[in-house]
XYZ file of N, CA and C in Angstrom:
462
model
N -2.227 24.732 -5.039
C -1.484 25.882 -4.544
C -0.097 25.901 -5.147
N 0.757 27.345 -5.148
C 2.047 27.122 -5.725
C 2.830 26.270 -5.253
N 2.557 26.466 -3.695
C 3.466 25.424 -2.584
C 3.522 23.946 -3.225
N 2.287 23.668 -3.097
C 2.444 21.972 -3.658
C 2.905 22.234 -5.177
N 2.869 22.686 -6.151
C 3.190 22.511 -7.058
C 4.816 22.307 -7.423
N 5.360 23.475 -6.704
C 6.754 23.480 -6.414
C 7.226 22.445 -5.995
N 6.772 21.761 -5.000
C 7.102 20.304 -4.286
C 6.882 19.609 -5.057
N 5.793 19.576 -5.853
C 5.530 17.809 -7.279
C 6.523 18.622 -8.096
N 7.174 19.650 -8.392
C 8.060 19.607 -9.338
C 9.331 18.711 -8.671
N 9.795 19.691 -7.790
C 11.206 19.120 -6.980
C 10.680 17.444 -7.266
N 9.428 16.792 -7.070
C 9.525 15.387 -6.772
C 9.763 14.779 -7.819
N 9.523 15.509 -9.280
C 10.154 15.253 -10.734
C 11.495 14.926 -11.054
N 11.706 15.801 -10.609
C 13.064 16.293 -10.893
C 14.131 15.463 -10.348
N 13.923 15.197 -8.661
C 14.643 14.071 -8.274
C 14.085 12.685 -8.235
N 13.260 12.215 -8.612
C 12.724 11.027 -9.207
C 13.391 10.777 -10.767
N 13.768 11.523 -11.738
C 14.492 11.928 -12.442
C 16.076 11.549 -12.823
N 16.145 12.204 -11.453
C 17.654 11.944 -11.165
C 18.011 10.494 -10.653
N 17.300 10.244 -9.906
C 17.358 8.767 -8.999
C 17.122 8.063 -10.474
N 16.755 7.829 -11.364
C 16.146 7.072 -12.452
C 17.236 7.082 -13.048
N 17.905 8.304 -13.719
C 19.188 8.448 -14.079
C 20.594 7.358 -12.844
N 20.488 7.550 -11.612
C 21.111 6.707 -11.128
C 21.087 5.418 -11.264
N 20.265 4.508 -11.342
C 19.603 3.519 -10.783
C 20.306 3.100 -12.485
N 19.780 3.400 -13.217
C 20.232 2.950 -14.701
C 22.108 2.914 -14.778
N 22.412 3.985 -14.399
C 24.409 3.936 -14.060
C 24.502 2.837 -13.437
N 24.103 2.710 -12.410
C 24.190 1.935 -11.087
C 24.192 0.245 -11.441
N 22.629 0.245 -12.178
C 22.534 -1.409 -12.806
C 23.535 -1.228 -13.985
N 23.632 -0.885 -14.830
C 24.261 -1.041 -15.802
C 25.808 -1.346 -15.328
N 26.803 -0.247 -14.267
C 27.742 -1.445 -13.834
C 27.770 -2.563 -13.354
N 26.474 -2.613 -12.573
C 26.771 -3.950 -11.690
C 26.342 -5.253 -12.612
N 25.746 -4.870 -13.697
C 25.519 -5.608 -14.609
C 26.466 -6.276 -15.567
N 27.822 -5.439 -16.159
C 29.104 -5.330 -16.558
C 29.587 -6.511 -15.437
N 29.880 -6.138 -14.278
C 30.448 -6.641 -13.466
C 29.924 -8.242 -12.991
N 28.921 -8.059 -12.929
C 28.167 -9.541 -13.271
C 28.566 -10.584 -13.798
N 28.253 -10.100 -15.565
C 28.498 -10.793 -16.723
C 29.977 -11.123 -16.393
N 31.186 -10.533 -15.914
C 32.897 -10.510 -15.769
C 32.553 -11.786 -15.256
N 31.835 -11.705 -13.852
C 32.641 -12.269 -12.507
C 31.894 -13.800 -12.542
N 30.966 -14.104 -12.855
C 30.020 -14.925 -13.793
C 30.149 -16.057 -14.370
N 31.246 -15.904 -15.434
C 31.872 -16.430 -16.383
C 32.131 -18.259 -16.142
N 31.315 -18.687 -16.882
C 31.192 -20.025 -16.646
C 30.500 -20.727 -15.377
N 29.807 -19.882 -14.935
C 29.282 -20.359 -13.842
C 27.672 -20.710 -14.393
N 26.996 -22.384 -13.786
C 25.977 -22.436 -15.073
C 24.595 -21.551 -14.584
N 24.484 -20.920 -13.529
C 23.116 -20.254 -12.869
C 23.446 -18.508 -13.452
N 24.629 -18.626 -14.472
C 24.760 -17.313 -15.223
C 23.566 -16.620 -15.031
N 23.158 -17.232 -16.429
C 21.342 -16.305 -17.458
C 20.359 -16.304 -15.887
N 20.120 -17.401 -15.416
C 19.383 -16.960 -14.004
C 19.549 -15.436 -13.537
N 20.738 -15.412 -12.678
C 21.413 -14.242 -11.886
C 21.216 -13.156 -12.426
N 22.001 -13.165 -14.113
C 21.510 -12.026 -15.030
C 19.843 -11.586 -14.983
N 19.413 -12.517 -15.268
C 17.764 -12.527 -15.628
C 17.280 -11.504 -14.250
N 17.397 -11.906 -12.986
C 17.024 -11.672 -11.793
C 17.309 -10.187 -11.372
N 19.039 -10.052 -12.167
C 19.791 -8.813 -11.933
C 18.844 -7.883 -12.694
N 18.605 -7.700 -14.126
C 17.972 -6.891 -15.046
C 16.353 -6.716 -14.113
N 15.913 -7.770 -13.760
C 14.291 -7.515 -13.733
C 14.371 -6.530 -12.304
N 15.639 -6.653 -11.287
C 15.613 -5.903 -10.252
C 16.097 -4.522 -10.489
N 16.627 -4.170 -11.684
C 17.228 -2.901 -12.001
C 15.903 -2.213 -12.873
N 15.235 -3.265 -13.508
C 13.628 -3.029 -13.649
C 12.692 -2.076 -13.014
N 12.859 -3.102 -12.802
C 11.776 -2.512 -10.623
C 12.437 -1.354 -10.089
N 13.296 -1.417 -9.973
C 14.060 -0.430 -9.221
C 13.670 0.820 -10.296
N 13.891 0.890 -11.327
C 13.783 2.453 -12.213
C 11.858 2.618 -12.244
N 11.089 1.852 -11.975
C 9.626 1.555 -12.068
C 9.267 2.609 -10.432
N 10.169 1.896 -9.722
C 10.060 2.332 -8.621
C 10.245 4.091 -8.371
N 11.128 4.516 -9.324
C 11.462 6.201 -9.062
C 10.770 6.667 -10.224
N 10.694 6.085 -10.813
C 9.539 6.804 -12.134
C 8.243 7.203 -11.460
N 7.781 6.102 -10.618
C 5.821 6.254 -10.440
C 5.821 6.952 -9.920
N 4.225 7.489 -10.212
C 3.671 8.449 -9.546
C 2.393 8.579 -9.106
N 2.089 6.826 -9.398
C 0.940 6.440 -8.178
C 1.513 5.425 -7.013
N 0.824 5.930 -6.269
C 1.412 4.971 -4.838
C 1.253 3.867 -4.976
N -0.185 3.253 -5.288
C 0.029 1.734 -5.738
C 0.729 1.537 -5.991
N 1.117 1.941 -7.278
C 2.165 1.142 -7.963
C 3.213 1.173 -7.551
N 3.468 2.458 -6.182
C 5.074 2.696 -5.663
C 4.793 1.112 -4.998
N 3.904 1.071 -3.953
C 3.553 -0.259 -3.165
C 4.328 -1.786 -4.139
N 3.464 -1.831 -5.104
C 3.611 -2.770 -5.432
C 5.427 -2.924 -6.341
N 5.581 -2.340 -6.684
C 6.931 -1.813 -7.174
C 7.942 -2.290 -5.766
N 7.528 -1.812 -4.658
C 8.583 -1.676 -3.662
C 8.710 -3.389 -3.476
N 7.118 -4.043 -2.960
C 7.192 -5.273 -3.070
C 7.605 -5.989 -4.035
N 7.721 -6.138 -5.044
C 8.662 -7.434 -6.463
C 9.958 -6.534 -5.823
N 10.377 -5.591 -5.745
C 11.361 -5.405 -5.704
C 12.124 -5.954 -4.235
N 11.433 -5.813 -3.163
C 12.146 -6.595 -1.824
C 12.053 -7.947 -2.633
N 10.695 -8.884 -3.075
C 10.981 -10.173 -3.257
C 11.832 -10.648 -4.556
N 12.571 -9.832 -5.700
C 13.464 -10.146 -6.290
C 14.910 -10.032 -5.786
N 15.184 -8.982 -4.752
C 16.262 -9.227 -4.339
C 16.681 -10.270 -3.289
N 15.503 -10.464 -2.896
C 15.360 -12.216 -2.037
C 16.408 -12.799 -2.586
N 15.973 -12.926 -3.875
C 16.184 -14.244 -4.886
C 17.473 -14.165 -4.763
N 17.958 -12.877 -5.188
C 19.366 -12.742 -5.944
C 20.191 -13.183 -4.520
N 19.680 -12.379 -3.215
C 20.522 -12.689 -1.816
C 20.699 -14.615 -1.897
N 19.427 -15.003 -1.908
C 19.229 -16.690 -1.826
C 20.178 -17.054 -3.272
N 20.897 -16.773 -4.079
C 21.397 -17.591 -5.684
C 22.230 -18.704 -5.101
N 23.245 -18.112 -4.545
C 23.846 -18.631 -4.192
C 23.428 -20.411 -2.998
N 22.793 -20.205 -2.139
C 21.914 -20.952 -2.294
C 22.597 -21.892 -0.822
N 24.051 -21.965 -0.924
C 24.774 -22.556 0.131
C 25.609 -22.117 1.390
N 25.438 -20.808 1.174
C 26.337 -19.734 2.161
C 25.290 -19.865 2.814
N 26.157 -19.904 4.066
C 25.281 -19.577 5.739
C 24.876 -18.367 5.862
N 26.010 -17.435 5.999
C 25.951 -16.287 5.991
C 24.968 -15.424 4.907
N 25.110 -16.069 3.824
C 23.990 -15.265 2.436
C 22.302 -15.684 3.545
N 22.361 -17.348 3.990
C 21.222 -17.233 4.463
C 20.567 -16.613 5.542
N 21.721 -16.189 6.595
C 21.280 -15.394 7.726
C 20.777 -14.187 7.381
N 21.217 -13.193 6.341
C 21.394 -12.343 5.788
C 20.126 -11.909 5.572
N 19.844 -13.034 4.066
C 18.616 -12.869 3.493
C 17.288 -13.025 4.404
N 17.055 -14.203 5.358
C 16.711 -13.917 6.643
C 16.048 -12.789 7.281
N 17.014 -11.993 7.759
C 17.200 -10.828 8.212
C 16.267 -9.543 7.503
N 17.284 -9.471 6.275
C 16.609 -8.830 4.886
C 14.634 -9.253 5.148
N 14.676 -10.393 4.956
C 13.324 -10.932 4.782
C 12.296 -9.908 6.032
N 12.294 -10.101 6.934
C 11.672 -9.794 8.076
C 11.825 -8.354 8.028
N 12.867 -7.483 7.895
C 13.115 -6.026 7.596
C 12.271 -5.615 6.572
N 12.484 -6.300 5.072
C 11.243 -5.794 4.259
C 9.814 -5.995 4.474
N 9.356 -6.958 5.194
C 8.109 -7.560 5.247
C 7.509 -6.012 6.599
N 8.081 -5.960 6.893
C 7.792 -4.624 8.317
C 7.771 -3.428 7.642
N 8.976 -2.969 6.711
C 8.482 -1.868 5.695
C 7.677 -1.376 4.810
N 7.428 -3.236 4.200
C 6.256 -3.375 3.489
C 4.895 -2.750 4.264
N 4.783 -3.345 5.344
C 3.633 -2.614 6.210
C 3.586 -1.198 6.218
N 4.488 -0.870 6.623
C 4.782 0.692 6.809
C 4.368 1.349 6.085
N 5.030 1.081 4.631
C 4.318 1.968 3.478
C 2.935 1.690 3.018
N 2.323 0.470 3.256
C 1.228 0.614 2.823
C 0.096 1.588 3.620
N 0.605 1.400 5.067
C -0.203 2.185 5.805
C -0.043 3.113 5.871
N 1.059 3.662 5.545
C 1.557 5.566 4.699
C 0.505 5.547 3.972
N 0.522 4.645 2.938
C 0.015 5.089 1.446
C -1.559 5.330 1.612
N -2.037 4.496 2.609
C -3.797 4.111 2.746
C -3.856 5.221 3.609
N -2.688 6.240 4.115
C -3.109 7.449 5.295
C -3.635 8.072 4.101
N -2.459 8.919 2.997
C -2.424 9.546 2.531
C -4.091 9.080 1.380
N -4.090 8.033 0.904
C -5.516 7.914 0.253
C -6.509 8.920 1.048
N -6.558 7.819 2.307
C -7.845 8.291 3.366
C -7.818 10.108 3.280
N -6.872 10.631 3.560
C -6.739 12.077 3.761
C -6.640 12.949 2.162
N -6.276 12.214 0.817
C -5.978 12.980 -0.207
C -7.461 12.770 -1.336
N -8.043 11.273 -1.049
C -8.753 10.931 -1.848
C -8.124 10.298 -3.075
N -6.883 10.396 -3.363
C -6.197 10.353 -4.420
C -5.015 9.224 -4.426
N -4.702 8.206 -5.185
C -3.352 7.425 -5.263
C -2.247 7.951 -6.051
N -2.552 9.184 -6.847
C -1.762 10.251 -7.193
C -0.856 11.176 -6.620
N 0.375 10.393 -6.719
C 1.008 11.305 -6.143
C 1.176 13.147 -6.089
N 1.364 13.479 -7.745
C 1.014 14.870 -7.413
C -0.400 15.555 -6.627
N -1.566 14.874 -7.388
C -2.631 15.121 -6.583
C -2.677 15.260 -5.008
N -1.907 14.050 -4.412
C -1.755 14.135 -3.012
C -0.737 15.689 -2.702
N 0.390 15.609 -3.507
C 0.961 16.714 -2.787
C 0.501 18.461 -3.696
N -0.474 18.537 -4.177
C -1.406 19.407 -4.309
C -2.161 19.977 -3.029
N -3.005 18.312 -3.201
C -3.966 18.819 -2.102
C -3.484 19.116 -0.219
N -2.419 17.820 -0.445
C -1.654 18.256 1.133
C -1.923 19.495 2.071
N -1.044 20.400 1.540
C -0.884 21.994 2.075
C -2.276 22.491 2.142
N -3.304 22.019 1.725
C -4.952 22.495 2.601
C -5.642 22.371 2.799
N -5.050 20.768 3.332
C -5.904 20.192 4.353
C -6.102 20.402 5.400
N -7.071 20.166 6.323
C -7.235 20.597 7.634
C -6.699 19.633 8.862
N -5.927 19.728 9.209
C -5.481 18.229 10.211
C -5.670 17.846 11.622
N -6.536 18.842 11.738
C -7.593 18.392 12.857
C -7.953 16.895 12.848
N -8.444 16.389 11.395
C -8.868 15.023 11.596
C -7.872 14.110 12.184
N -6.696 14.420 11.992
C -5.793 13.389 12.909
C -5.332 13.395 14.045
N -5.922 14.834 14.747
C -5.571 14.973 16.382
C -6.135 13.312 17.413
N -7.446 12.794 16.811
C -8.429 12.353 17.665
C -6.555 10.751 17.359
N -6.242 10.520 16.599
C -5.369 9.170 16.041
C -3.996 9.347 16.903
N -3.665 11.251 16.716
C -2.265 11.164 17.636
C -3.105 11.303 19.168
N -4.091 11.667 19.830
C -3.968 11.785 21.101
C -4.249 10.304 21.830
N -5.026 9.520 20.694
C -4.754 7.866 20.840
C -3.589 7.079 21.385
N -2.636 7.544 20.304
C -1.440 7.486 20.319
C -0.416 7.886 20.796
N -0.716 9.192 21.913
C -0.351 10.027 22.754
C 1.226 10.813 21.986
N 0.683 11.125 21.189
C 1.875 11.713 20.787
C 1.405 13.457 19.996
N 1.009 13.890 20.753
C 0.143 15.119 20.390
C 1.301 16.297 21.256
N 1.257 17.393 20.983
C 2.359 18.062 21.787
C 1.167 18.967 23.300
N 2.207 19.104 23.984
C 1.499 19.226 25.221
C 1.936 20.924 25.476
């Protein structure tokens, strides 16, 4: 339909843009890195860790299959683990990362069970495909899941 089509464009376009960010974004903090860095010997590590997460991160707004958003999202929570843990002796870095840890591991869920809705209902791990077919579908099939769930409007 035009509807969905219009929408996988817009999702171009700012997937696009976010990609364009994400590249500004690493590329200073990358600058800033290398500065602040300087003689410290877990340098090339940090760097290494920094690049592969600015990686992921542009992998992440590029795709346009959900898998791969999935799996993208995951290296990407567990590389920034790393970078939170470098340091290695801060309390605080460890409460943190901690924290971090248990927050992504719950999101992680989240989206996968987004992603396995949208399969179940699109047939498709394609994102445009999904937001094609979206707008005409019938969503009756999910009344029987929200009145489960009691969240159906009354």
């Amino acid at each position: 339909t035009q509807f969905g089509q219009r929408i996988a464009h817009g999702y171009f376009v700012l997937s696009a843009a976010a990609g364009l960010f994400v590249a500004v974004v690493g590329g200073v903090v990358h600058r800033f890195a290398c500065r602040s860095m300087e003689g410290n010997p877990g340098r090339s590590r940090f760097l290494h860790l920094l690049v592969t997460c600015t990686a992921i991160a542009f992998v992440l707004t590029c795709a346009t299959n959900l898998a791969l958003m999935v799996v993208a999202w995951v290296t990407l929570g567990a590389t920034m683990h790393q970078l939170l843990m470098f340091g290695g002796d801060a309390k605080v870095a460890w409460r943190a990362a901690r924290r971090k840890f248990v927050a992504a591991r719950l999101g992680e869920l989240c989206l996968a069970g987004a992603v396995a809705l949208l399969w179940w209902r699109c047939g498709s791990l394609d994102l445009a495909t999904c937001m094609r077919v979206m707008p005409t579908l019938q969503h009756d099939a999910l009344l029987p899941i929200a009145r489960r769930l009691d969240i159906t409007t009354r």
